[in-house]
Amino acid sequence: MAKVPAAVVAAGGLVGGYGVARWTRKRQLGGVVLAVAGVAAAQQWKRQAGGKAAGALTVVYVAAFAGSHPLAKKVGAWPAVFGVAGAVALASWAVSDRRG
């Protein structure tokens, strides 16, 4: 079975977490999706690029989540989520996925 790149897992966690929270109207459920994907991506980052890189990418993931909120006030919710998800995916690919 082909491995799903960490970039896809992380971006999917951001988009999926928001989607689940929005469609179910249960923010906590969206948070679970966000957290599970973040942990899965962090494990891949650590395995592929080491602990320092995994820590840095985890900070990027959390900052993207937090940053999407004020960004959404300027550009809209979905554009903000897709924008930060793309940024996290690019960072993940550059630091981790292209190596492994």
Short mmCIF file of N, CA, C and O in Angstrom, two decimals:
data_model
loop_
_atom_site.label_atom_id
_atom_site.label_comp_id
_atom_site.label_asym_id
_atom_site.label_seq_id
_atom_site.Cartn_x
_atom_site.Cartn_y
_atom_site.Cartn_z
N MET A 1 0.84 -1.17 0.00
CA MET A 1 0.00 0.00 0.00
C MET A 1 0.89 1.24 0.00
O MET A 1 1.85 1.33 0.75
N ALA A 2 0.55 2.21 -0.83
CA ALA A 2 1.33 3.44 -0.93
C ALA A 2 1.14 4.30 0.31
O ALA A 2 0.05 4.39 0.86
N LYS A 3 2.24 4.91 0.73
CA LYS A 3 2.20 5.79 1.90
C LYS A 3 1.65 7.15 1.51
O LYS A 3 2.00 7.71 0.48
N VAL A 4 0.79 7.67 2.34
CA VAL A 4 0.24 9.02 2.11
C VAL A 4 1.27 10.02 2.61
O VAL A 4 1.70 9.95 3.77
N PRO A 5 1.69 10.97 1.76
CA PRO A 5 2.68 11.95 2.21
C PRO A 5 2.19 12.76 3.41
O PRO A 5 0.99 13.07 3.51
N ALA A 6 3.11 13.12 4.27
CA ALA A 6 2.76 13.92 5.46
C ALA A 6 2.14 15.25 5.06
O ALA A 6 1.28 15.76 5.78
N ALA A 7 2.55 15.80 3.93
CA ALA A 7 1.97 17.06 3.46
C ALA A 7 0.46 16.91 3.25
O ALA A 7 -0.32 17.80 3.60
N VAL A 8 0.06 15.78 2.70
CA VAL A 8 -1.36 15.53 2.45
C VAL A 8 -2.10 15.30 3.76
O VAL A 8 -3.22 15.80 3.96
N VAL A 9 -1.47 14.58 4.68
CA VAL A 9 -2.09 14.33 5.99
C VAL A 9 -2.31 15.65 6.73
O VAL A 9 -3.40 15.91 7.26
N ALA A 10 -1.29 16.50 6.76
CA ALA A 10 -1.39 17.76 7.48
C ALA A 10 -2.42 18.69 6.84
O ALA A 10 -3.28 19.26 7.54
N ALA A 11 -2.35 18.85 5.53
CA ALA A 11 -3.32 19.72 4.85
C ALA A 11 -4.73 19.16 5.01
O ALA A 11 -5.68 19.91 5.25
N GLY A 12 -4.85 17.84 4.91
CA GLY A 12 -6.15 17.21 5.10
C GLY A 12 -6.69 17.40 6.50
O GLY A 12 -7.91 17.53 6.69
N GLY A 13 -5.81 17.43 7.48
CA GLY A 13 -6.24 17.67 8.86
C GLY A 13 -6.81 19.06 9.05
O GLY A 13 -7.81 19.25 9.74
N LEU A 14 -6.18 20.04 8.43
CA LEU A 14 -6.67 21.42 8.53
C LEU A 14 -8.01 21.58 7.81
O LEU A 14 -8.97 22.12 8.36
N VAL A 15 -8.07 21.10 6.58
CA VAL A 15 -9.30 21.22 5.80
C VAL A 15 -10.40 20.33 6.40
O VAL A 15 -11.54 20.77 6.58
N GLY A 16 -10.04 19.09 6.72
CA GLY A 16 -11.02 18.17 7.28
C GLY A 16 -11.52 18.60 8.64
O GLY A 16 -12.71 18.47 8.94
N GLY A 17 -10.64 19.10 9.47
CA GLY A 17 -11.04 19.57 10.79
C GLY A 17 -12.05 20.70 10.69
O GLY A 17 -13.06 20.71 11.38
N TYR A 18 -11.76 21.65 9.80
CA TYR A 18 -12.70 22.75 9.63
C TYR A 18 -14.02 22.25 9.05
O TYR A 18 -15.10 22.63 9.51
N GLY A 19 -13.93 21.39 8.04
CA GLY A 19 -15.14 20.88 7.42
C GLY A 19 -16.03 20.12 8.40
O GLY A 19 -17.24 20.33 8.45
N VAL A 20 -15.42 19.26 9.19
CA VAL A 20 -16.19 18.50 10.18
C VAL A 20 -16.82 19.44 11.21
O VAL A 20 -18.00 19.30 11.54
N ALA A 21 -16.06 20.41 11.69
CA ALA A 21 -16.60 21.36 12.66
C ALA A 21 -17.76 22.15 12.07
O ALA A 21 -18.79 22.36 12.72
N ARG A 22 -17.60 22.55 10.84
CA ARG A 22 -18.65 23.37 10.21
C ARG A 22 -19.90 22.55 9.92
O ARG A 22 -21.01 22.99 10.19
N TRP A 23 -19.72 21.35 9.35
CA TRP A 23 -20.89 20.58 8.92
C TRP A 23 -21.61 19.88 10.06
O TRP A 23 -22.80 19.64 9.98
N THR A 24 -20.88 19.54 11.12
CA THR A 24 -21.55 18.89 12.25
C THR A 24 -21.98 19.90 13.31
O THR A 24 -22.73 19.55 14.22
N ARG A 25 -21.45 21.12 13.21
CA ARG A 25 -21.68 22.17 14.21
C ARG A 25 -21.14 21.77 15.59
O ARG A 25 -21.63 22.21 16.61
N LYS A 26 -20.13 20.91 15.57
CA LYS A 26 -19.47 20.47 16.80
C LYS A 26 -17.97 20.77 16.65
O LYS A 26 -17.24 20.01 16.03
N ARG A 27 -17.57 21.89 17.23
CA ARG A 27 -16.16 22.32 17.11
C ARG A 27 -15.20 21.29 17.69
O ARG A 27 -14.10 21.09 17.19
N GLN A 28 -15.63 20.62 18.77
CA GLN A 28 -14.76 19.63 19.40
C GLN A 28 -14.46 18.48 18.45
O GLN A 28 -13.35 17.95 18.43
N LEU A 29 -15.44 18.07 17.66
CA LEU A 29 -15.24 16.98 16.71
C LEU A 29 -14.25 17.40 15.62
O LEU A 29 -13.37 16.62 15.23
N GLY A 30 -14.36 18.62 15.17
CA GLY A 30 -13.38 19.15 14.23
C GLY A 30 -11.99 19.20 14.84
O GLY A 30 -10.99 18.92 14.17
N GLY A 31 -11.93 19.54 16.12
CA GLY A 31 -10.64 19.55 16.83
C GLY A 31 -10.02 18.18 16.92
O GLY A 31 -8.79 18.04 16.84
N VAL A 32 -10.84 17.16 17.07
CA VAL A 32 -10.33 15.78 17.10
C VAL A 32 -9.70 15.44 15.75
O VAL A 32 -8.60 14.88 15.70
N VAL A 33 -10.38 15.77 14.67
CA VAL A 33 -9.83 15.51 13.33
C VAL A 33 -8.51 16.25 13.16
O VAL A 33 -7.51 15.68 12.70
N LEU A 34 -8.49 17.52 13.55
CA LEU A 34 -7.28 18.33 13.46
C LEU A 34 -6.13 17.71 14.26
O LEU A 34 -5.00 17.60 13.77
N ALA A 35 -6.42 17.28 15.48
CA ALA A 35 -5.39 16.71 16.36
C ALA A 35 -4.88 15.36 15.85
O ALA A 35 -3.67 15.12 15.84
N VAL A 36 -5.78 14.50 15.44
CA VAL A 36 -5.36 13.17 14.96
C VAL A 36 -4.47 13.31 13.73
O VAL A 36 -3.42 12.66 13.62
N ALA A 37 -4.87 14.15 12.79
CA ALA A 37 -4.05 14.37 11.60
C ALA A 37 -2.71 15.00 11.97
O ALA A 37 -1.67 14.64 11.40
N GLY A 38 -2.72 15.93 12.91
CA GLY A 38 -1.47 16.57 13.33
C GLY A 38 -0.50 15.58 13.96
O GLY A 38 0.69 15.61 13.68
N VAL A 39 -1.02 14.68 14.79
CA VAL A 39 -0.16 13.67 15.41
C VAL A 39 0.38 12.71 14.35
O VAL A 39 1.57 12.37 14.36
N ALA A 40 -0.47 12.30 13.43
CA ALA A 40 -0.02 11.39 12.37
C ALA A 40 1.05 12.05 11.50
O ALA A 40 2.07 11.42 11.17
N ALA A 41 0.84 13.31 11.14
CA ALA A 41 1.83 14.02 10.33
C ALA A 41 3.13 14.19 11.11
O ALA A 41 4.22 13.98 10.56
N ALA A 42 3.04 14.53 12.39
CA ALA A 42 4.24 14.72 13.21
C ALA A 42 5.06 13.44 13.31
O ALA A 42 6.30 13.49 13.29
N GLN A 43 4.39 12.32 13.41
CA GLN A 43 5.11 11.04 13.46
C GLN A 43 5.87 10.80 12.16
O GLN A 43 7.02 10.37 12.17
N GLN A 44 5.23 11.11 11.04
CA GLN A 44 5.92 10.97 9.75
C GLN A 44 7.06 11.95 9.62
O GLN A 44 8.15 11.60 9.13
N TRP A 45 6.84 13.19 10.06
CA TRP A 45 7.91 14.19 9.99
C TRP A 45 9.12 13.74 10.79
O TRP A 45 10.25 13.86 10.34
N LYS A 46 8.87 13.21 11.98
CA LYS A 46 9.98 12.76 12.82
C LYS A 46 10.73 11.61 12.18
O LYS A 46 11.96 11.58 12.16
N ARG A 47 10.00 10.67 11.62
CA ARG A 47 10.61 9.50 10.98
C ARG A 47 11.42 9.90 9.74
O ARG A 47 12.50 9.39 9.51
N GLN A 48 10.91 10.86 8.99
CA GLN A 48 11.56 11.23 7.73
C GLN A 48 12.62 12.31 7.87
O GLN A 48 13.59 12.31 7.11
N ALA A 49 12.44 13.25 8.80
CA ALA A 49 13.34 14.40 8.84
C ALA A 49 13.96 14.65 10.21
O ALA A 49 14.76 15.56 10.36
N GLY A 50 13.55 13.88 11.23
CA GLY A 50 14.13 14.06 12.55
C GLY A 50 13.26 14.89 13.48
O GLY A 50 12.29 15.52 13.07
N GLY A 51 13.66 14.89 14.75
CA GLY A 51 12.88 15.54 15.79
C GLY A 51 12.79 17.05 15.68
O GLY A 51 11.73 17.63 15.90
N LYS A 52 13.90 17.71 15.34
CA LYS A 52 13.87 19.17 15.21
C LYS A 52 12.93 19.61 14.11
O LYS A 52 12.14 20.54 14.28
N ALA A 53 13.02 18.94 12.98
CA ALA A 53 12.15 19.28 11.84
C ALA A 53 10.69 19.01 12.20
O ALA A 53 9.80 19.81 11.88
N ALA A 54 10.45 17.89 12.87
CA ALA A 54 9.08 17.55 13.28
C ALA A 54 8.53 18.61 14.23
O ALA A 54 7.37 19.03 14.11
N GLY A 55 9.35 19.05 15.16
CA GLY A 55 8.92 20.09 16.09
C GLY A 55 8.61 21.39 15.37
O GLY A 55 7.59 22.03 15.64
N ALA A 56 9.48 21.77 14.44
CA ALA A 56 9.26 23.01 13.69
C ALA A 56 8.00 22.92 12.84
O ALA A 56 7.20 23.86 12.78
N LEU A 57 7.79 21.79 12.18
CA LEU A 57 6.60 21.63 11.34
C LEU A 57 5.32 21.56 12.19
O LEU A 57 4.27 22.02 11.75
N THR A 58 5.43 21.02 13.38
CA THR A 58 4.27 21.00 14.27
C THR A 58 3.90 22.43 14.69
O THR A 58 2.72 22.78 14.74
N VAL A 59 4.90 23.25 14.95
CA VAL A 59 4.65 24.67 15.26
C VAL A 59 3.99 25.35 14.06
O VAL A 59 3.04 26.12 14.22
N VAL A 60 4.45 25.05 12.86
CA VAL A 60 3.85 25.61 11.65
C VAL A 60 2.39 25.18 11.54
O VAL A 60 1.51 25.99 11.22
N TYR A 61 2.11 23.91 11.82
CA TYR A 61 0.75 23.37 11.74
C TYR A 61 -0.18 24.09 12.72
O TYR A 61 -1.27 24.53 12.34
N VAL A 62 0.26 24.23 13.96
CA VAL A 62 -0.56 24.90 14.98
C VAL A 62 -0.71 26.39 14.64
O VAL A 62 -1.80 26.96 14.78
N ALA A 63 0.37 27.02 14.18
CA ALA A 63 0.30 28.44 13.81
C ALA A 63 -0.64 28.65 12.62
O ALA A 63 -1.36 29.66 12.56
N ALA A 64 -0.64 27.71 11.70
CA ALA A 64 -1.55 27.81 10.55
C ALA A 64 -3.00 27.74 11.01
O ALA A 64 -3.85 28.51 10.54
N PHE A 65 -3.27 26.82 11.92
CA PHE A 65 -4.63 26.71 12.47
C PHE A 65 -5.03 28.03 13.14
O PHE A 65 -6.09 28.58 12.86
N ALA A 66 -4.16 28.53 13.99
CA ALA A 66 -4.46 29.78 14.70
C ALA A 66 -4.55 30.96 13.73
O ALA A 66 -5.44 31.81 13.85
N GLY A 67 -3.67 31.00 12.76
CA GLY A 67 -3.65 32.11 11.81
C GLY A 67 -4.81 32.11 10.84
O GLY A 67 -5.16 33.15 10.27
N SER A 68 -5.43 30.95 10.66
CA SER A 68 -6.56 30.90 9.74
C SER A 68 -7.76 31.70 10.26
O SER A 68 -8.56 32.20 9.48
N HIS A 69 -7.85 31.85 11.57
CA HIS A 69 -8.99 32.57 12.15
C HIS A 69 -8.99 34.06 11.80
O HIS A 69 -9.97 34.56 11.26
N PRO A 70 -7.92 34.79 12.06
CA PRO A 70 -7.93 36.21 11.66
C PRO A 70 -7.90 36.36 10.13
O PRO A 70 -8.50 37.30 9.60
N LEU A 71 -7.27 35.44 9.44
CA LEU A 71 -7.25 35.50 7.97
C LEU A 71 -8.65 35.34 7.41
O LEU A 71 -9.02 35.99 6.43
N ALA A 72 -9.46 34.50 8.05
CA ALA A 72 -10.83 34.26 7.59
C ALA A 72 -11.67 35.53 7.63
O ALA A 72 -12.58 35.71 6.82
N LYS A 73 -11.37 36.41 8.56
CA LYS A 73 -12.12 37.67 8.65
C LYS A 73 -11.83 38.58 7.45
O LYS A 73 -12.65 39.43 7.11
N LYS A 74 -10.69 38.35 6.80
CA LYS A 74 -10.31 39.19 5.66
C LYS A 74 -10.70 38.57 4.32
O LYS A 74 -11.09 39.29 3.41
N VAL A 75 -10.56 37.24 4.21
CA VAL A 75 -10.76 36.61 2.89
C VAL A 75 -11.90 35.60 2.87
O VAL A 75 -12.24 35.08 1.82
N GLY A 76 -12.45 35.27 4.02
CA GLY A 76 -13.49 34.24 4.09
C GLY A 76 -12.93 32.96 4.68
O GLY A 76 -11.71 32.72 4.63
N ALA A 77 -13.81 32.15 5.23
CA ALA A 77 -13.38 30.96 5.96
C ALA A 77 -12.69 29.93 5.06
O ALA A 77 -11.57 29.50 5.34
N TRP A 78 -13.38 29.50 4.01
CA TRP A 78 -12.78 28.46 3.17
C TRP A 78 -11.49 28.91 2.48
O TRP A 78 -10.50 28.15 2.48
N PRO A 79 -11.42 30.12 1.91
CA PRO A 79 -10.14 30.54 1.34
C PRO A 79 -9.01 30.57 2.37
O PRO A 79 -7.87 30.20 2.07
N ALA A 80 -9.33 30.98 3.59
CA ALA A 80 -8.31 31.00 4.65
C ALA A 80 -7.83 29.59 4.97
O ALA A 80 -6.62 29.34 5.08
N VAL A 81 -8.76 28.67 5.11
CA VAL A 81 -8.40 27.28 5.44
C VAL A 81 -7.57 26.67 4.31
O VAL A 81 -6.54 26.04 4.55
N PHE A 82 -8.01 26.85 3.06
CA PHE A 82 -7.25 26.31 1.94
C PHE A 82 -5.88 26.97 1.82
O PHE A 82 -4.89 26.31 1.49
N GLY A 83 -5.81 28.25 2.11
CA GLY A 83 -4.53 28.95 2.05
C GLY A 83 -3.52 28.43 3.07
O GLY A 83 -2.37 28.14 2.73
N VAL A 84 -3.96 28.30 4.32
CA VAL A 84 -3.02 27.82 5.34
C VAL A 84 -2.71 26.34 5.14
O VAL A 84 -1.58 25.91 5.39
N ALA A 85 -3.67 25.58 4.64
CA ALA A 85 -3.41 24.16 4.37
C ALA A 85 -2.35 24.03 3.27
O ALA A 85 -1.45 23.19 3.36
N GLY A 86 -2.45 24.87 2.25
CA GLY A 86 -1.45 24.86 1.19
C GLY A 86 -0.07 25.24 1.70
O GLY A 86 0.94 24.65 1.32
N ALA A 87 -0.02 26.22 2.58
CA ALA A 87 1.26 26.66 3.15
C ALA A 87 1.89 25.54 3.99
O ALA A 87 3.10 25.29 3.90
N VAL A 88 1.08 24.85 4.78
CA VAL A 88 1.58 23.75 5.59
C VAL A 88 2.05 22.60 4.70
O VAL A 88 3.09 21.99 4.94
N ALA A 89 1.28 22.31 3.66
CA ALA A 89 1.67 21.23 2.74
C ALA A 89 3.00 21.56 2.07
O ALA A 89 3.87 20.68 1.95
N LEU A 90 3.17 22.79 1.65
CA LEU A 90 4.43 23.20 1.01
C LEU A 90 5.59 23.09 1.99
O LEU A 90 6.66 22.56 1.64
N ALA A 91 5.40 23.54 3.21
CA ALA A 91 6.47 23.44 4.22
C ALA A 91 6.80 21.98 4.50
O ALA A 91 7.98 21.61 4.61
N SER A 92 5.77 21.15 4.62
CA SER A 92 6.00 19.73 4.88
C SER A 92 6.78 19.09 3.74
O SER A 92 7.73 18.33 3.97
N TRP A 93 6.39 19.39 2.53
CA TRP A 93 7.09 18.81 1.38
C TRP A 93 8.55 19.27 1.36
O TRP A 93 9.46 18.46 1.17
N ALA A 94 8.77 20.56 1.58
CA ALA A 94 10.12 21.11 1.51
C ALA A 94 11.04 20.55 2.58
O ALA A 94 12.21 20.26 2.33
N VAL A 95 10.51 20.36 3.78
CA VAL A 95 11.34 19.94 4.92
C VAL A 95 11.41 18.43 5.04
O VAL A 95 12.45 17.88 5.42
N SER A 96 10.34 17.73 4.72
CA SER A 96 10.26 16.32 5.04
C SER A 96 9.96 15.40 3.87
O SER A 96 10.69 14.46 3.62
N ASP A 97 8.89 15.65 3.17
CA ASP A 97 8.41 14.69 2.17
C ASP A 97 9.34 14.49 0.99
O ASP A 97 9.45 13.37 0.48
N ARG A 98 10.00 15.51 0.54
CA ARG A 98 10.88 15.33 -0.63
C ARG A 98 12.10 14.48 -0.31
O ARG A 98 12.74 13.96 -1.19
N ARG A 99 12.38 14.32 0.97
CA ARG A 99 13.50 13.47 1.41
C ARG A 99 13.13 12.01 1.43
O ARG A 99 13.98 11.15 1.24
N GLY A 100 11.87 11.73 1.78
CA GLY A 100 11.52 10.37 2.09
C GLY A 100 10.66 9.71 1.09
O GLY A 100 10.49 8.58 0.97
#
